[in-house]
PDB file of C-alpha atoms in Angstrom:
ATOM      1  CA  UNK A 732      26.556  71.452 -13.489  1.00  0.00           C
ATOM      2  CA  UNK A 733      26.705  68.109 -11.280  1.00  0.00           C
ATOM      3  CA  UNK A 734      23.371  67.789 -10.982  1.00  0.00           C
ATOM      4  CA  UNK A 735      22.229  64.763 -11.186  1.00  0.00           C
ATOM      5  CA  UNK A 736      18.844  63.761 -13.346  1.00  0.00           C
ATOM      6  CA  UNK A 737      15.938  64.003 -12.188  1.00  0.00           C
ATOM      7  CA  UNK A 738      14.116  61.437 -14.631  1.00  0.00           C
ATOM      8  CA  UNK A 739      17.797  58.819 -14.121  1.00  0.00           C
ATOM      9  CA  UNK A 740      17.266  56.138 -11.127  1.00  0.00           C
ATOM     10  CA  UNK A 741      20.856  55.527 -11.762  1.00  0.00           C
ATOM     11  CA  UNK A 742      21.989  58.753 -10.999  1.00  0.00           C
ATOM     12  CA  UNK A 743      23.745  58.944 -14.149  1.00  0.00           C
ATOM     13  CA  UNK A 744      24.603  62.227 -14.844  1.00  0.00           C
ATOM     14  CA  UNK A 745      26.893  62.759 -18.609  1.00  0.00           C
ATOM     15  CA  UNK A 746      27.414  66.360 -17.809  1.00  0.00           C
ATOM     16  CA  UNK A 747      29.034  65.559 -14.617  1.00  0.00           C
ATOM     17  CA  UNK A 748      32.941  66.285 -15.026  1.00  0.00           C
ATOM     18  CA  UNK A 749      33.795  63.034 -12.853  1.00  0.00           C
ATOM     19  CA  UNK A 750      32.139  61.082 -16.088  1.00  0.00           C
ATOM     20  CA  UNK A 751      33.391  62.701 -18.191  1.00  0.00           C
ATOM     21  CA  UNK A 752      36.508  62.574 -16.155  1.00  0.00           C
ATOM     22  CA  UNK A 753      37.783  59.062 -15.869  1.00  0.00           C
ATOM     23  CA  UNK A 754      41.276  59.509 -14.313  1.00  0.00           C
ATOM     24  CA  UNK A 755      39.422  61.112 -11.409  1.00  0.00           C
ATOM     25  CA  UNK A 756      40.106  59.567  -7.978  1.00  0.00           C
ATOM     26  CA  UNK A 757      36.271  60.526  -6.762  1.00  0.00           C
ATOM     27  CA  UNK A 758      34.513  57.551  -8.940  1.00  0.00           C
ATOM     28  CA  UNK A 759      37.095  55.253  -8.563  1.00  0.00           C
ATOM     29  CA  UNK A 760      36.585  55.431  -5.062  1.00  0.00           C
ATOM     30  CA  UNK A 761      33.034  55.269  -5.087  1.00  0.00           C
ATOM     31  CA  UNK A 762      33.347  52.156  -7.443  1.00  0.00           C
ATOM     32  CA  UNK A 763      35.222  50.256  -5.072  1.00  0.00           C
ATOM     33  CA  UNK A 764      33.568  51.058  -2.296  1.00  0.00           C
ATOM     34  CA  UNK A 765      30.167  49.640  -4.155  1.00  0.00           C
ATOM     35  CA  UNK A 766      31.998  46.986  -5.553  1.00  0.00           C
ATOM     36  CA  UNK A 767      33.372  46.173  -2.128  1.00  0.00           C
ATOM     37  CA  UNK A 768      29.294  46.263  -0.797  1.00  0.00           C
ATOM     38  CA  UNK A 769      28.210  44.593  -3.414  1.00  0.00           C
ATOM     39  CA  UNK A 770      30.670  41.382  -3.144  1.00  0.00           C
ATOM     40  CA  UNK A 771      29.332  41.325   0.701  1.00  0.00           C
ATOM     41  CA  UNK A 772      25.750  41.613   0.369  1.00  0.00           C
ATOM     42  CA  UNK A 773      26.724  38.364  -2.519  1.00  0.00           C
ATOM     43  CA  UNK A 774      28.788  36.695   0.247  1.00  0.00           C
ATOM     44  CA  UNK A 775      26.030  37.275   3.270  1.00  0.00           C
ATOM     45  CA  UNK A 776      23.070  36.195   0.217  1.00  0.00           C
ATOM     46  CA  UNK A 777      25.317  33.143  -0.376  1.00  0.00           C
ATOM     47  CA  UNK A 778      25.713  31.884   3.055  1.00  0.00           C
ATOM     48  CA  UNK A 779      22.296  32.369   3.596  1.00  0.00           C
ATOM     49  CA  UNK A 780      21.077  30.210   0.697  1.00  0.00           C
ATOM     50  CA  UNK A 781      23.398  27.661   1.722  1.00  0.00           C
ATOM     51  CA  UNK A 782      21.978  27.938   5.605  1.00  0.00           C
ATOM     52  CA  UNK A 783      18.162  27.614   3.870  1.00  0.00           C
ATOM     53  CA  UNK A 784      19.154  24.888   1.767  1.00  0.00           C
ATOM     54  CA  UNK A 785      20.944  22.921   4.172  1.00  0.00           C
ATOM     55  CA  UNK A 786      17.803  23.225   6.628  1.00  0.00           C
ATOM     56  CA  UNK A 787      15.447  22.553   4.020  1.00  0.00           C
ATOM     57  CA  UNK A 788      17.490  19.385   3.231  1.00  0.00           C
ATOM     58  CA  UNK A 789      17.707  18.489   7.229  1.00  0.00           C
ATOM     59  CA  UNK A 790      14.210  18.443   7.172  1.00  0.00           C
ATOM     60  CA  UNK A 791      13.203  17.046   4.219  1.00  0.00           C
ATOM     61  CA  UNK A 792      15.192  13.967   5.801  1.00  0.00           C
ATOM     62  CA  UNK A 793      13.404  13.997   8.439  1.00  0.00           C
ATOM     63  CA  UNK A 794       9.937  13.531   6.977  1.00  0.00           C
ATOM     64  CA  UNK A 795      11.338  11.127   5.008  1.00  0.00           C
ATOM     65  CA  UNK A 796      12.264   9.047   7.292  1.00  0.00           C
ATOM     66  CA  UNK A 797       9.519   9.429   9.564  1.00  0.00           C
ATOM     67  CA  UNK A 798       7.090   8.267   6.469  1.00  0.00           C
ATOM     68  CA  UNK A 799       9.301   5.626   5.824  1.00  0.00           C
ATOM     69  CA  UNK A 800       9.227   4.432   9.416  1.00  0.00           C
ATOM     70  CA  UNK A 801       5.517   5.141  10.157  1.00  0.00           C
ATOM     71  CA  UNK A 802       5.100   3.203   6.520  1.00  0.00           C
ATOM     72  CA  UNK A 803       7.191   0.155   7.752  1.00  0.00           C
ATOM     73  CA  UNK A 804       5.237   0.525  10.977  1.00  0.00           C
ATOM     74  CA  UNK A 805       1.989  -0.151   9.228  1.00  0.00           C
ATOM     75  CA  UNK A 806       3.378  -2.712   6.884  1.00  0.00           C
ATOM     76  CA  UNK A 807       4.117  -4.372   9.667  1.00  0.00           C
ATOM     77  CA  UNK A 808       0.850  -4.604  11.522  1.00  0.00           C
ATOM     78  CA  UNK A 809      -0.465  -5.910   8.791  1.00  0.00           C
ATOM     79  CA  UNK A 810       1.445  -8.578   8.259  1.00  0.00           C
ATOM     80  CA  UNK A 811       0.881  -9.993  11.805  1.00  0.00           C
ATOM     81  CA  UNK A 812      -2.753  -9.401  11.337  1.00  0.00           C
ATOM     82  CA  UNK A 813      -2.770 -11.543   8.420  1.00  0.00           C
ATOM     83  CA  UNK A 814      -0.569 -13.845   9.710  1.00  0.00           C
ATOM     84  CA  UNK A 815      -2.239 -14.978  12.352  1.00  0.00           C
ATOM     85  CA  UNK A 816      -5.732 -14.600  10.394  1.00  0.00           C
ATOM     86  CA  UNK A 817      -3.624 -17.609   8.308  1.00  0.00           C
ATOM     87  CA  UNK A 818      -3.376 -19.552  11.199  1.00  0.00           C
ATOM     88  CA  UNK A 819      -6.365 -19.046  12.252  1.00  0.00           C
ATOM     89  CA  UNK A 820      -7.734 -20.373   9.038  1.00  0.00           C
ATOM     90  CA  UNK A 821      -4.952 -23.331   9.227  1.00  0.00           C
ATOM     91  CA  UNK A 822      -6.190 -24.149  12.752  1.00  0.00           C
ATOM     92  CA  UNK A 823      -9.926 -24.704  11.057  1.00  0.00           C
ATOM     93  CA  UNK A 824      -8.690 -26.645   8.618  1.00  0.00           C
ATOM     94  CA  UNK A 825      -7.351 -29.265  10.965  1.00  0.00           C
ATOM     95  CA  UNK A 826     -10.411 -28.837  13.369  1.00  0.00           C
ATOM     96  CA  UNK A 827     -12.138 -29.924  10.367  1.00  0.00           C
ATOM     97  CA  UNK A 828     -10.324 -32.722   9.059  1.00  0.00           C
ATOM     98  CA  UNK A 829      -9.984 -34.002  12.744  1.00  0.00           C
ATOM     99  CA  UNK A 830     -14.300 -34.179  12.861  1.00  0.00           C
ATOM    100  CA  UNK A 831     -13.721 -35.952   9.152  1.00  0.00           C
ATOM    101  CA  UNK A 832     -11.508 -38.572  10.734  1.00  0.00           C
ATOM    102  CA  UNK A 833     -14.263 -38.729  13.646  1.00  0.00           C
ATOM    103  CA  UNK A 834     -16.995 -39.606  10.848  1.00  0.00           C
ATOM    104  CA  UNK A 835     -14.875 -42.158   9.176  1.00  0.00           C
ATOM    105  CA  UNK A 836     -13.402 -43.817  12.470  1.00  0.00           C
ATOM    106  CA  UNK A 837     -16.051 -46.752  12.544  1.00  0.00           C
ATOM    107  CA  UNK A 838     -15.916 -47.611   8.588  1.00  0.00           C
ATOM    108  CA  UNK A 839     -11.643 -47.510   8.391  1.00  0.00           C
ATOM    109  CA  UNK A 840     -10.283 -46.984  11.912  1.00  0.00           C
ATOM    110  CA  UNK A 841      -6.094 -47.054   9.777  1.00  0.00           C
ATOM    111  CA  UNK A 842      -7.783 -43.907   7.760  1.00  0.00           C
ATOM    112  CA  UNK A 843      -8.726 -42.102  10.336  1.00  0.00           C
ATOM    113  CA  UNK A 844      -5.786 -42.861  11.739  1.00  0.00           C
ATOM    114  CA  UNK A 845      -3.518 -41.231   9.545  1.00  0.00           C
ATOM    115  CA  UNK A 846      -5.760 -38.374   8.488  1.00  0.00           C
ATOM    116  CA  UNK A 847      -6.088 -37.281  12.305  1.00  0.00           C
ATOM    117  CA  UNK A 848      -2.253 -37.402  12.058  1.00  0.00           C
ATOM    118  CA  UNK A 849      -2.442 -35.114   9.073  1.00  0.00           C
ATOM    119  CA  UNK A 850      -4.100 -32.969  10.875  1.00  0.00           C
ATOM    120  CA  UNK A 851      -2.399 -33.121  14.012  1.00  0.00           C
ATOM    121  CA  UNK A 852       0.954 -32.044  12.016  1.00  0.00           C
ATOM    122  CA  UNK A 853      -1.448 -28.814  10.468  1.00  0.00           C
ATOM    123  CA  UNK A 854      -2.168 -27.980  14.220  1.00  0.00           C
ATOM    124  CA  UNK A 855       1.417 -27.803  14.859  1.00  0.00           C
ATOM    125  CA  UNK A 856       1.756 -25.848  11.411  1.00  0.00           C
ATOM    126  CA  UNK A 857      -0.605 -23.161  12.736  1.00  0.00           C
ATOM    127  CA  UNK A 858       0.653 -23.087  15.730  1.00  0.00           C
ATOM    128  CA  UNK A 859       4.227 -22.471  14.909  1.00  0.00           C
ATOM    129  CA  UNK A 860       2.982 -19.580  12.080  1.00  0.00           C
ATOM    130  CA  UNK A 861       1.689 -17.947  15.062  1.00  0.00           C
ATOM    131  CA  UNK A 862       4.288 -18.053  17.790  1.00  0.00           C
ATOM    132  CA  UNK A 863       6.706 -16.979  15.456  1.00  0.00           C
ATOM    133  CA  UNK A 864       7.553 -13.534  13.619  1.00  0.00           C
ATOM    134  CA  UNK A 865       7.453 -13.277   9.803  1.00  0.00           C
ATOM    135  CA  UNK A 866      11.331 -13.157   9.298  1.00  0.00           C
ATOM    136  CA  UNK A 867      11.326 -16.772  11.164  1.00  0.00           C
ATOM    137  CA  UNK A 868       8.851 -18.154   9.006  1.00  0.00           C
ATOM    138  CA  UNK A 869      10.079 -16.640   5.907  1.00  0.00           C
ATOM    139  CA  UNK A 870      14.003 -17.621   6.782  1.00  0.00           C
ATOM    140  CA  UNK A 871      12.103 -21.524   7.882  1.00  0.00           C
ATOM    141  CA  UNK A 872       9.950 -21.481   4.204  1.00  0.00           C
ATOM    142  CA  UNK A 873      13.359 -20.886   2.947  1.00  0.00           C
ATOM    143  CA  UNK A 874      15.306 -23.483   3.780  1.00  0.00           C
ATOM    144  CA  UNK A 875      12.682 -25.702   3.394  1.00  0.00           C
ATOM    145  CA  UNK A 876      12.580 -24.964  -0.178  1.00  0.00           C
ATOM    146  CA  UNK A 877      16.224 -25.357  -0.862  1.00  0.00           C
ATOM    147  CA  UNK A 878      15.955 -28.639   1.267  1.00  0.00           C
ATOM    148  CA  UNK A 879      12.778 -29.988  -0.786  1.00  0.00           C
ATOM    149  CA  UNK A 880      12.297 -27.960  -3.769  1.00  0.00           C
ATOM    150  CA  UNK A 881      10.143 -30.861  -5.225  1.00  0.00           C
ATOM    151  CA  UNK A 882       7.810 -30.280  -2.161  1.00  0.00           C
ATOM    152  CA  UNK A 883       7.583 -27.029  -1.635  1.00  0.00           C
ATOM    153  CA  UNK A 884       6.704 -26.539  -5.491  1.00  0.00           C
ATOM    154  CA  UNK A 885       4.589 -29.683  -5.028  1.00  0.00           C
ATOM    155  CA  UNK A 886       2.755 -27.651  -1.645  1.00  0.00           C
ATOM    156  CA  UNK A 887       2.606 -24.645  -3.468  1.00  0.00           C
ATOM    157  CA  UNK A 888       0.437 -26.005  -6.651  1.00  0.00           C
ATOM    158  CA  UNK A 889      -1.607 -27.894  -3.897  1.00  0.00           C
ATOM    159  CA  UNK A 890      -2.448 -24.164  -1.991  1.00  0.00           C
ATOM    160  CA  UNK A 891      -3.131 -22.627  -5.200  1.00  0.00           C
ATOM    161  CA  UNK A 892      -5.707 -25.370  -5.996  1.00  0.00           C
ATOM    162  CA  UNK A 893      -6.894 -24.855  -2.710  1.00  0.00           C
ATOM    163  CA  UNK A 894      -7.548 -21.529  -2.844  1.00  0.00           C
ATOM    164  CA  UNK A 895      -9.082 -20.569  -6.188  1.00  0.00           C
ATOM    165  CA  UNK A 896     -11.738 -23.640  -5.153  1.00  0.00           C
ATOM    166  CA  UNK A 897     -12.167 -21.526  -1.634  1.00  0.00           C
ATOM    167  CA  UNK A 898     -12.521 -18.566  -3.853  1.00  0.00           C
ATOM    168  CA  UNK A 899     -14.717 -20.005  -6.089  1.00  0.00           C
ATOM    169  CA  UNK A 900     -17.149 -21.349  -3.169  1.00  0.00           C
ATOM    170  CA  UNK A 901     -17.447 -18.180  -1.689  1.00  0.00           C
ATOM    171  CA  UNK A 902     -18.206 -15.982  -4.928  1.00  0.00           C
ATOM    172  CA  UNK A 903     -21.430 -18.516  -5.433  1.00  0.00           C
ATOM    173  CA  UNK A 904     -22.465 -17.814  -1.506  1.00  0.00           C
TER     174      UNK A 904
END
């Protein structure tokens, strides 16, 4: 009569005599032995998880970083690009006001005195925004702010001005 049930997965059989049985060593024995399976297949499972999850972590590091860097890369780039597009530009400008001093040499020779002088200091401007990096210029901009804070706010309204009526030119070209 230990036959087990056909239409039970578990195997559960209530007319076997080791149910019905409990102080039978047979059950006991095959309860620790599953329990004993069962806490090792959750041990192996375990360590397993924590091997995934610890290489899933490794590499999510990884990308990260490598965006980050690749990000910083660009960032980068760009800045120099537009840095010395800047100077560029600031070179222009005192091409410019150098021709303007040319014009004006005859009619006020003091004038075009000082504004070639002007723009000889905006040559050296551009010049120095291009030799150097952007963490030179920014650390120089700096302490020329906490030197002249009156002048650098004064320079600063004077480049906006500058700017929006640059802007403004080119949106009636």
């Amino acid at each position: 009569m230990n036959t087990p049930n056909p239409n039970d997965p578990t195997g559960f059989n209530p007319s076997d005599e080791n149910w019905q049985n409990p102080s039978s060593p047979k059950p006991a024995g095959k309860s620790a032995e599953s329990l004993g399976k069962l806490k090792s297949s959750a041990t192996e499972t375990a360590t397993n998880l924590k091997d995934a999850a610890a290489s899933v972590t490794a590499d999510a590091k990884d990308y990260a970083g490598s965006v980050a860097s690749d990000a910083a890369g660009a960032f980068k780039e760009a800045v120099e690009t537009n840095k010395t597009a800047g100077a560029d530009a600031i070179a222009n400008i005192a091409h410019s006001v150098k021709e303007a001093a040319d014009g004006i040499e005859k009619q006020a020779p003091q004038v075009a005195g000082m504004v070639r002088r002007a723009a000889e200091g905006v040559e050296r401007i551009s010049t120095d925004i291009r030799d150097r990096n952007v963490g030179e210029l920014f650390d120089s901009v700096t302490k020329f702010a906490q030197r002249q804070p009156a002048a650098f706010f004064g320079i600063g309204i004077l480049a906006g001005v500058m700017l929006t009526r640059i802007m403004r030119s080119s949106d009636r070209s």
